[in-house]
Amino acid sequence: MTEVLFPENIGEAVSLLADHEDARPISGGATLVAMRNAGLVEVSHLVSLDRIAGLSGIEVLDDGHIRIGALTKHAETAACAALTGSLEVLRMAAGKIANRVVRNMGTIGGSVANADPAADYLPALACCDAVLTIVGPDGARDVDILDYVTDWYETALEEGEIITAFTLPAPEPVASSYRKIARVTGDFATASCAMSLDADGRGIRAAIGACGPGPLRDHAAEAALRGHLGDPAAVSAFAKQLAEMADPVEDVRGSSEYRLSLIPRLITSVLDDLMKETV
Ligand SMILES: Cc1cc2nc3c(=O)[nH]c(=O)nc-3n(C[C@H](O)[C@H](O)[C@H](O)COP(=O)(O)OP(=O)(O)OC[C@H]3O[C@@H](n4cnc5c(N)ncnc54)[C@H](O)[C@@H]3O)c2cc1C
């Protein structure tokens, strides 16, 4: 029988995770409850993050950075008016997760902790240069989103640690977008692309999802593309660089060849749309 514990603060939650073997934090429960009911995970204690003040909600900090609490539901992120310009990509990604029921239940911290390679947040957070705050027995630390996923379903999150927040740079007044290719509306992505234009419109930030264990982003390839956004050969070379980083699986959502073929199509179509928006 699984016991559910309700700590009032993050320190208490960390202690409870340390005190009980096979204890896990639970946020929305959208994934964990289904996995437990299917016998895919053994859990002795569920440490609910629900009553911990300050873990939920989206805040504009004094320096303009945006802080998203880990317990913020997908629906709240999808509706957040502060996520504009370069950060609109994150709002769009949240709005494309599953269906209304899951969006009202699941949280950004739970999704990123779960690290499904096809999760919509991962490429969007990578495109936004997000930093995660993680709290554990040794205190708090910050992890760059691009260093977070270390292998298939493996992350920088150590046992007993809790994601508490995501910090994003202040939004820039530029176009950004998230596109997801899925078998049907509401399914996980077969492949996805998050992109925003640089402040001067001469370059892009772009991340591909669902084509490897974590989001694919290549700063050197982005630097090489700067000033050549209107050159199809340069865009094609950029897409090729990202495809070379990919390690796509073959599953019910598509073959690895199909996923690879989607990378240049996604890059070209999202870039075209962003360029049209800025004309
Ligand atoms: C039918 C269905 C369809 C879905 N479709 C999509 C989709 O299209 N795109 C998409 O991106 N996602 C999709 N999801 C996943 C969804 O986004 C979940 O909400 C998310 O993966 C988990 O969030 P949660 O808050 O419910 O986490 P939980 O289920 O509570 O936890 C998930 C895991 O994360 C751990 N955890 C939770 N919170 C934290 C934390 N703060 N720190 C550390 N560890 C934590 C838990 O211990 C558990 O291992 C779908 C889920 C369902 C059920």
CSV table of C-alpha atoms and ligand atoms in Angstrom, one decimal:
chain,number,residue,atom,x,y,z
A,1,MET,CA,0.0,0.0,0.0
A,2,THR,CA,1.4,3.4,-1.0
A,3,GLU,CA,1.3,6.2,1.6
A,4,VAL,CA,0.8,9.8,0.5
A,5,LEU,CA,2.7,12.4,2.5
A,6,PHE,CA,2.0,16.2,2.4
A,7,PRO,CA,5.1,18.3,3.4
A,8,GLU,CA,4.5,22.0,3.9
A,9,ASN,CA,7.9,23.2,2.6
A,10,ILE,CA,10.6,22.0,0.3
A,11,GLY,CA,13.1,21.1,3.1
A,12,GLU,CA,10.5,18.7,4.6
A,13,ALA,CA,9.8,17.2,1.1
A,14,VAL,CA,13.5,16.6,0.6
A,15,SER,CA,13.8,15.0,4.0
A,16,LEU,CA,10.8,12.7,3.4
A,17,LEU,CA,12.3,11.5,0.1
A,18,ALA,CA,15.6,10.8,1.9
A,19,ASP,CA,13.9,9.0,4.8
A,20,HIS,CA,11.9,6.5,2.7
A,21,GLU,CA,13.3,4.1,0.1
A,22,ASP,CA,11.2,4.0,-3.0
A,23,ALA,CA,9.6,7.3,-2.2
A,24,ARG,CA,8.8,9.6,-5.2
A,25,PRO,CA,7.7,13.2,-5.5
A,26,ILE,CA,4.2,13.6,-7.1
A,27,SER,CA,3.0,16.8,-8.8
A,28,GLY,CA,0.0,16.4,-11.2
A,29,GLY,CA,0.1,12.6,-11.1
A,30,ALA,CA,-0.8,12.5,-14.8
A,31,THR,CA,2.1,10.2,-15.6
A,32,LEU,CA,3.1,8.7,-12.2
A,33,VAL,CA,-0.3,7.4,-11.2
A,34,ALA,CA,-0.8,5.7,-14.6
A,35,MET,CA,2.7,4.2,-14.4
A,36,ARG,CA,2.1,3.0,-10.8
A,37,ASN,CA,-1.3,1.5,-11.7
A,38,ALA,CA,0.3,-0.3,-14.7
A,39,GLY,CA,2.9,-1.8,-12.3
A,40,LEU,CA,5.7,0.0,-14.1
A,41,VAL,CA,7.1,1.7,-11.0
A,42,GLU,CA,7.2,0.6,-7.4
A,43,VAL,CA,6.4,3.4,-4.9
A,44,SER,CA,6.3,3.1,-1.2
A,45,HIS,CA,5.6,6.7,-0.4
A,46,LEU,CA,4.3,9.5,-2.6
A,47,VAL,CA,5.6,12.9,-1.5
A,48,SER,CA,3.0,15.4,-2.7
A,49,LEU,CA,4.4,18.8,-3.7
A,50,ASP,CA,0.9,20.3,-3.7
A,51,ARG,CA,0.9,22.2,-0.4
A,52,ILE,CA,4.4,23.7,-0.7
A,53,ALA,CA,4.0,27.5,-1.1
A,54,GLY,CA,5.9,29.2,-3.9
A,55,LEU,CA,6.2,26.2,-6.2
A,56,SER,CA,3.3,27.2,-8.4
A,57,GLY,CA,2.8,30.1,-10.8
A,58,ILE,CA,4.6,32.4,-13.2
A,59,GLU,CA,6.4,35.5,-12.0
A,60,VAL,CA,8.2,38.4,-13.8
A,61,LEU,CA,11.3,39.1,-11.7
A,62,ASP,CA,12.7,42.6,-11.0
A,63,ASP,CA,15.4,42.1,-13.6
A,64,GLY,CA,12.8,41.0,-16.3
A,65,HIS,CA,13.6,37.3,-16.1
A,66,ILE,CA,10.6,35.0,-15.9
A,67,ARG,CA,10.4,32.4,-13.1
A,68,ILE,CA,8.0,29.4,-13.7
A,69,GLY,CA,7.3,27.4,-10.6
A,70,ALA,CA,7.7,23.6,-11.1
A,71,LEU,CA,4.1,23.0,-10.0
A,72,THR,CA,2.6,25.3,-12.7
A,73,LYS,CA,0.1,23.4,-14.7
A,74,HIS,CA,0.4,23.2,-18.5
A,75,ALA,CA,-2.9,25.1,-18.9
A,76,GLU,CA,-1.6,28.1,-16.9
A,77,THR,CA,1.6,28.2,-18.9
A,78,ALA,CA,-0.4,28.0,-22.1
A,79,ALA,CA,-2.5,31.0,-21.0
A,80,CYS,CA,0.3,33.1,-19.6
A,81,ALA,CA,0.4,36.7,-21.0
A,82,ALA,CA,4.0,37.3,-19.8
A,83,LEU,CA,5.3,34.6,-22.2
A,84,THR,CA,5.5,36.9,-25.3
A,85,GLY,CA,8.0,37.4,-28.1
A,86,SER,CA,11.0,35.0,-27.8
A,87,LEU,CA,9.1,33.1,-25.0
A,88,GLU,CA,5.9,32.6,-26.8
A,89,VAL,CA,7.3,29.4,-28.1
A,90,LEU,CA,7.0,28.0,-24.6
A,91,ARG,CA,3.3,29.1,-24.3
A,92,MET,CA,2.6,27.4,-27.6
A,93,ALA,CA,4.3,24.2,-26.6
A,94,ALA,CA,2.3,24.0,-23.4
A,95,GLY,CA,-0.9,24.5,-25.4
A,96,LYS,CA,-0.1,21.6,-27.6
A,97,ILE,CA,0.3,19.0,-24.8
A,98,ALA,CA,-2.3,16.2,-25.0
A,99,ASN,CA,-5.8,17.5,-24.2
A,100,ARG,CA,-7.5,19.8,-21.8
A,101,VAL,CA,-7.7,17.2,-19.0
A,102,VAL,CA,-3.9,16.5,-19.1
A,103,ARG,CA,-3.2,20.2,-19.4
A,104,ASN,CA,-5.2,20.9,-16.3
A,105,MET,CA,-3.5,18.2,-14.4
A,106,GLY,CA,0.1,17.9,-15.5
A,107,THR,CA,2.9,20.3,-14.4
A,108,ILE,CA,6.0,21.6,-16.1
A,109,GLY,CA,8.2,20.1,-13.3
A,110,GLY,CA,6.6,16.7,-13.6
A,111,SER,CA,6.9,16.7,-17.4
A,112,VAL,CA,10.6,17.7,-17.3
A,113,ALA,CA,11.4,15.3,-14.4
A,114,ASN,CA,9.8,12.5,-16.4
A,115,ALA,CA,12.0,13.5,-19.4
A,116,ASP,CA,10.0,11.8,-22.1
A,117,PRO,CA,12.1,12.4,-25.3
A,118,ALA,CA,8.9,13.5,-27.1
A,119,ALA,CA,7.8,15.9,-24.3
A,120,ASP,CA,6.8,19.2,-25.8
A,121,TYR,CA,8.5,21.4,-23.1
A,122,LEU,CA,12.0,20.1,-23.8
A,123,PRO,CA,12.7,21.7,-27.2
A,124,ALA,CA,10.8,24.9,-26.2
A,125,LEU,CA,12.8,25.3,-23.0
A,126,ALA,CA,16.0,24.7,-24.9
A,127,CYS,CA,15.1,27.4,-27.4
A,128,CYS,CA,14.4,29.8,-24.5
A,129,ASP,CA,17.8,29.1,-22.8
A,130,ALA,CA,16.0,27.9,-19.7
A,131,VAL,CA,17.8,27.1,-16.4
A,132,LEU,CA,16.3,24.6,-13.9
A,133,THR,CA,16.6,25.0,-10.2
A,134,ILE,CA,16.9,21.7,-8.4
A,135,VAL,CA,16.8,21.2,-4.6
A,136,GLY,CA,18.1,18.2,-2.8
A,137,PRO,CA,19.9,17.0,0.3
A,138,ASP,CA,23.0,19.0,-0.6
A,139,GLY,CA,21.1,22.3,-1.2
A,140,ALA,CA,20.0,24.1,-4.4
A,141,ARG,CA,21.7,24.1,-7.8
A,142,ASP,CA,21.0,25.4,-11.2
A,143,VAL,CA,21.2,23.3,-14.4
A,144,ASP,CA,21.1,24.5,-18.0
A,145,ILE,CA,18.4,22.8,-19.9
A,146,LEU,CA,20.9,21.6,-22.5
A,147,ASP,CA,22.9,19.8,-19.8
A,148,TYR,CA,19.8,18.3,-18.2
A,149,VAL,CA,18.9,15.2,-20.3
A,150,THR,CA,21.9,12.8,-20.1
A,151,ASP,CA,20.5,9.7,-21.9
A,152,TRP,CA,17.2,8.1,-22.7
A,153,TYR,CA,14.9,8.9,-19.7
A,154,GLU,CA,18.1,9.8,-17.7
A,155,THR,CA,18.7,13.3,-16.4
A,156,ALA,CA,20.9,15.4,-14.2
A,157,LEU,CA,18.2,14.9,-11.5
A,158,GLU,CA,19.7,12.8,-8.7
A,159,GLU,CA,17.6,10.5,-6.5
A,160,GLY,CA,15.9,12.5,-3.8
A,161,GLU,CA,16.1,15.8,-5.7
A,162,ILE,CA,13.2,18.0,-6.7
A,163,ILE,CA,12.9,20.5,-9.5
A,164,THR,CA,11.5,23.7,-8.0
A,165,ALA,CA,11.6,26.2,-10.8
A,166,PHE,CA,12.6,27.2,-14.4
A,167,THR,CA,14.2,30.6,-15.0
A,168,LEU,CA,14.0,32.2,-18.5
A,169,PRO,CA,15.7,35.3,-19.8
A,170,ALA,CA,13.5,38.4,-20.2
A,171,PRO,CA,11.4,38.1,-23.4
A,172,GLU,CA,12.7,39.8,-26.5
A,173,PRO,CA,10.3,41.4,-28.9
A,174,VAL,CA,10.9,38.9,-31.7
A,175,ALA,CA,8.8,36.2,-33.4
A,176,SER,CA,9.0,32.6,-32.0
A,177,SER,CA,7.0,29.5,-32.7
A,178,TYR,CA,6.6,25.8,-31.8
A,179,ARG,CA,5.5,23.2,-34.4
A,180,LYS,CA,4.7,19.6,-33.5
A,181,ILE,CA,4.2,16.8,-36.0
A,182,ALA,CA,2.0,14.1,-34.4
A,183,ARG,CA,-0.1,11.2,-35.7
A,184,VAL,CA,-3.3,12.8,-34.3
A,185,THR,CA,-4.0,16.0,-32.3
A,186,GLY,CA,-3.2,15.4,-28.7
A,187,ASP,CA,-0.6,12.6,-29.3
A,188,PHE,CA,3.0,12.9,-28.3
A,189,ALA,CA,5.2,14.4,-31.0
A,190,THR,CA,6.8,12.3,-33.7
A,191,ALA,CA,9.1,15.3,-34.2
A,192,SER,CA,8.9,18.9,-33.1
A,193,CYS,CA,10.7,22.2,-33.6
A,194,ALA,CA,11.0,25.3,-31.3
A,195,MET,CA,12.4,28.4,-32.9
A,196,SER,CA,12.8,32.1,-32.3
A,197,LEU,CA,14.5,34.9,-34.2
A,198,ASP,CA,17.5,36.8,-32.8
A,199,ALA,CA,16.9,40.3,-31.6
A,200,ASP,CA,18.2,41.8,-34.9
A,201,GLY,CA,16.4,39.3,-37.1
A,202,ARG,CA,19.6,38.0,-38.6
A,203,GLY,CA,19.8,34.7,-36.8
A,204,ILE,CA,17.8,32.0,-35.0
A,205,ARG,CA,17.7,29.9,-31.9
A,206,ALA,CA,16.2,26.5,-32.8
A,207,ALA,CA,15.7,23.2,-31.0
A,208,ILE,CA,14.4,19.9,-32.3
A,209,GLY,CA,12.4,17.5,-30.1
A,210,ALA,CA,11.6,13.7,-30.2
A,211,CYS,CA,14.6,12.9,-32.4
A,212,GLY,CA,17.0,11.8,-29.6
A,213,PRO,CA,17.0,11.4,-25.8
A,214,GLY,CA,16.9,15.2,-25.3
A,215,PRO,CA,16.4,18.4,-27.3
A,216,LEU,CA,18.8,19.0,-30.1
A,217,ARG,CA,20.4,22.5,-30.3
A,218,ASP,CA,23.7,23.5,-31.9
A,219,HIS,CA,25.0,27.0,-31.0
A,220,ALA,CA,27.9,26.7,-33.6
A,221,ALA,CA,25.4,25.9,-36.4
A,222,GLU,CA,23.2,28.8,-35.3
A,223,ALA,CA,26.3,31.1,-35.5
A,224,ALA,CA,27.1,29.9,-39.0
A,225,LEU,CA,23.6,30.6,-40.1
A,226,ARG,CA,23.6,34.2,-38.8
A,227,GLY,CA,23.0,36.6,-41.7
A,228,HIS,CA,22.0,33.9,-44.1
A,229,LEU,CA,18.4,33.2,-43.2
A,230,GLY,CA,17.3,33.9,-46.7
A,231,ASP,CA,19.7,31.5,-48.3
A,232,PRO,CA,18.1,28.0,-48.8
A,233,ALA,CA,21.6,26.3,-49.0
A,234,ALA,CA,22.6,27.8,-45.7
A,235,VAL,CA,19.3,26.8,-44.1
A,236,SER,CA,19.6,23.3,-45.5
A,237,ALA,CA,23.2,23.0,-44.1
A,238,PHE,CA,21.9,24.1,-40.7
A,239,ALA,CA,19.1,21.4,-40.8
A,240,LYS,CA,21.7,18.8,-41.8
A,241,GLN,CA,23.8,19.7,-38.8
A,242,LEU,CA,20.9,19.2,-36.5
A,243,ALA,CA,20.0,15.9,-38.2
A,244,GLU,CA,23.5,14.7,-37.6
A,245,MET,CA,23.0,15.2,-33.9
A,246,ALA,CA,19.8,13.2,-34.0
A,247,ASP,CA,19.4,9.6,-32.7
A,248,PRO,CA,15.8,9.0,-33.5
A,249,VAL,CA,14.0,5.8,-32.3
A,250,GLU,CA,11.7,3.7,-34.4
A,251,ASP,CA,8.4,3.3,-32.7
A,252,VAL,CA,4.6,3.4,-33.3
A,253,ARG,CA,4.9,7.1,-34.1
A,254,GLY,CA,7.3,6.7,-36.9
A,255,SER,CA,10.5,5.2,-38.3
A,256,SER,CA,13.9,6.7,-37.6
A,257,GLU,CA,14.2,7.6,-41.3
A,258,TYR,CA,10.8,9.4,-41.2
A,259,ARG,CA,11.8,11.3,-38.1
A,260,LEU,CA,15.1,12.3,-39.7
A,261,SER,CA,13.2,13.5,-42.8
A,262,LEU,CA,11.0,15.7,-40.6
A,263,ILE,CA,14.0,17.8,-39.3
A,264,PRO,CA,14.7,19.8,-42.5
A,265,ARG,CA,10.9,20.1,-43.2
A,266,LEU,CA,10.3,21.5,-39.7
A,267,ILE,CA,13.2,23.9,-39.8
A,268,THR,CA,12.3,25.3,-43.2
A,269,SER,CA,8.6,25.7,-42.5
A,270,VAL,CA,8.9,27.2,-39.1
A,271,LEU,CA,11.6,29.6,-40.3
A,272,ASP,CA,9.5,30.6,-43.3
A,273,ASP,CA,6.6,31.4,-41.0
A,274,LEU,CA,8.8,33.5,-38.6
A,275,MET,CA,10.3,35.4,-41.5
A,276,LYS,CA,6.8,36.2,-42.9
A,277,GLU,CA,5.7,37.4,-39.4
A,278,THR,CA,8.5,39.9,-39.3
A,279,VAL,CA,7.9,41.4,-42.8
B,1,LIG,C1,-2.9,10.7,-21.9
B,1,LIG,C2,-1.6,11.5,-21.8
B,1,LIG,C3,-1.2,12.2,-22.9
B,1,LIG,C4,0.0,13.0,-22.8
B,1,LIG,N1,0.4,13.7,-23.9
B,1,LIG,C5,1.5,14.5,-23.8
B,1,LIG,C6,1.9,15.2,-24.9
B,1,LIG,O1,1.3,15.2,-26.0
B,1,LIG,N2,3.0,16.0,-24.8
B,1,LIG,C7,3.7,16.1,-23.6
B,1,LIG,O2,4.7,16.8,-23.5
B,1,LIG,N3,3.3,15.4,-22.5
B,1,LIG,C8,2.2,14.6,-22.6
B,1,LIG,N4,1.8,13.8,-21.5
B,1,LIG,C9,2.6,13.9,-20.3
B,1,LIG,C10,2.0,15.1,-19.4
B,1,LIG,O3,2.6,16.3,-19.9
B,1,LIG,C11,2.3,14.9,-17.9
B,1,LIG,O4,1.7,15.9,-17.3
B,1,LIG,C12,3.7,15.0,-17.5
B,1,LIG,O5,4.6,14.1,-18.1
B,1,LIG,C13,3.9,14.7,-16.0
B,1,LIG,O6,3.5,15.8,-15.2
B,1,LIG,P1,2.9,15.6,-13.8
B,1,LIG,O7,2.9,16.9,-13.1
B,1,LIG,O8,1.5,14.9,-13.9
B,1,LIG,O9,3.9,14.6,-13.1
B,1,LIG,P2,3.7,13.3,-12.2
B,1,LIG,O10,2.9,12.3,-12.9
B,1,LIG,O11,3.3,13.8,-10.8
B,1,LIG,O12,5.2,12.9,-12.1
B,1,LIG,C14,5.9,12.4,-13.2
B,1,LIG,C15,7.4,12.0,-12.7
B,1,LIG,O13,8.1,13.1,-12.4
B,1,LIG,C16,8.5,13.1,-11.0
B,1,LIG,N5,8.3,14.4,-10.5
B,1,LIG,C17,7.1,15.1,-10.5
B,1,LIG,N6,7.3,16.4,-10.1
B,1,LIG,C18,8.6,16.5,-9.9
B,1,LIG,C19,9.5,17.6,-9.5
B,1,LIG,N7,9.0,18.8,-9.3
B,1,LIG,N8,10.8,17.3,-9.2
B,1,LIG,C20,11.3,16.1,-9.4
B,1,LIG,N9,10.6,15.0,-9.8
B,1,LIG,C21,9.2,15.2,-10.1
B,1,LIG,C22,7.6,12.0,-10.4
B,1,LIG,O14,8.2,11.4,-9.2
B,1,LIG,C23,7.4,11.0,-11.5
B,1,LIG,O15,8.5,10.2,-11.6
B,1,LIG,C24,0.7,13.0,-21.6
B,1,LIG,C25,0.2,12.4,-20.5
B,1,LIG,C26,-1.0,11.6,-20.6
B,1,LIG,C27,-1.5,10.9,-19.3
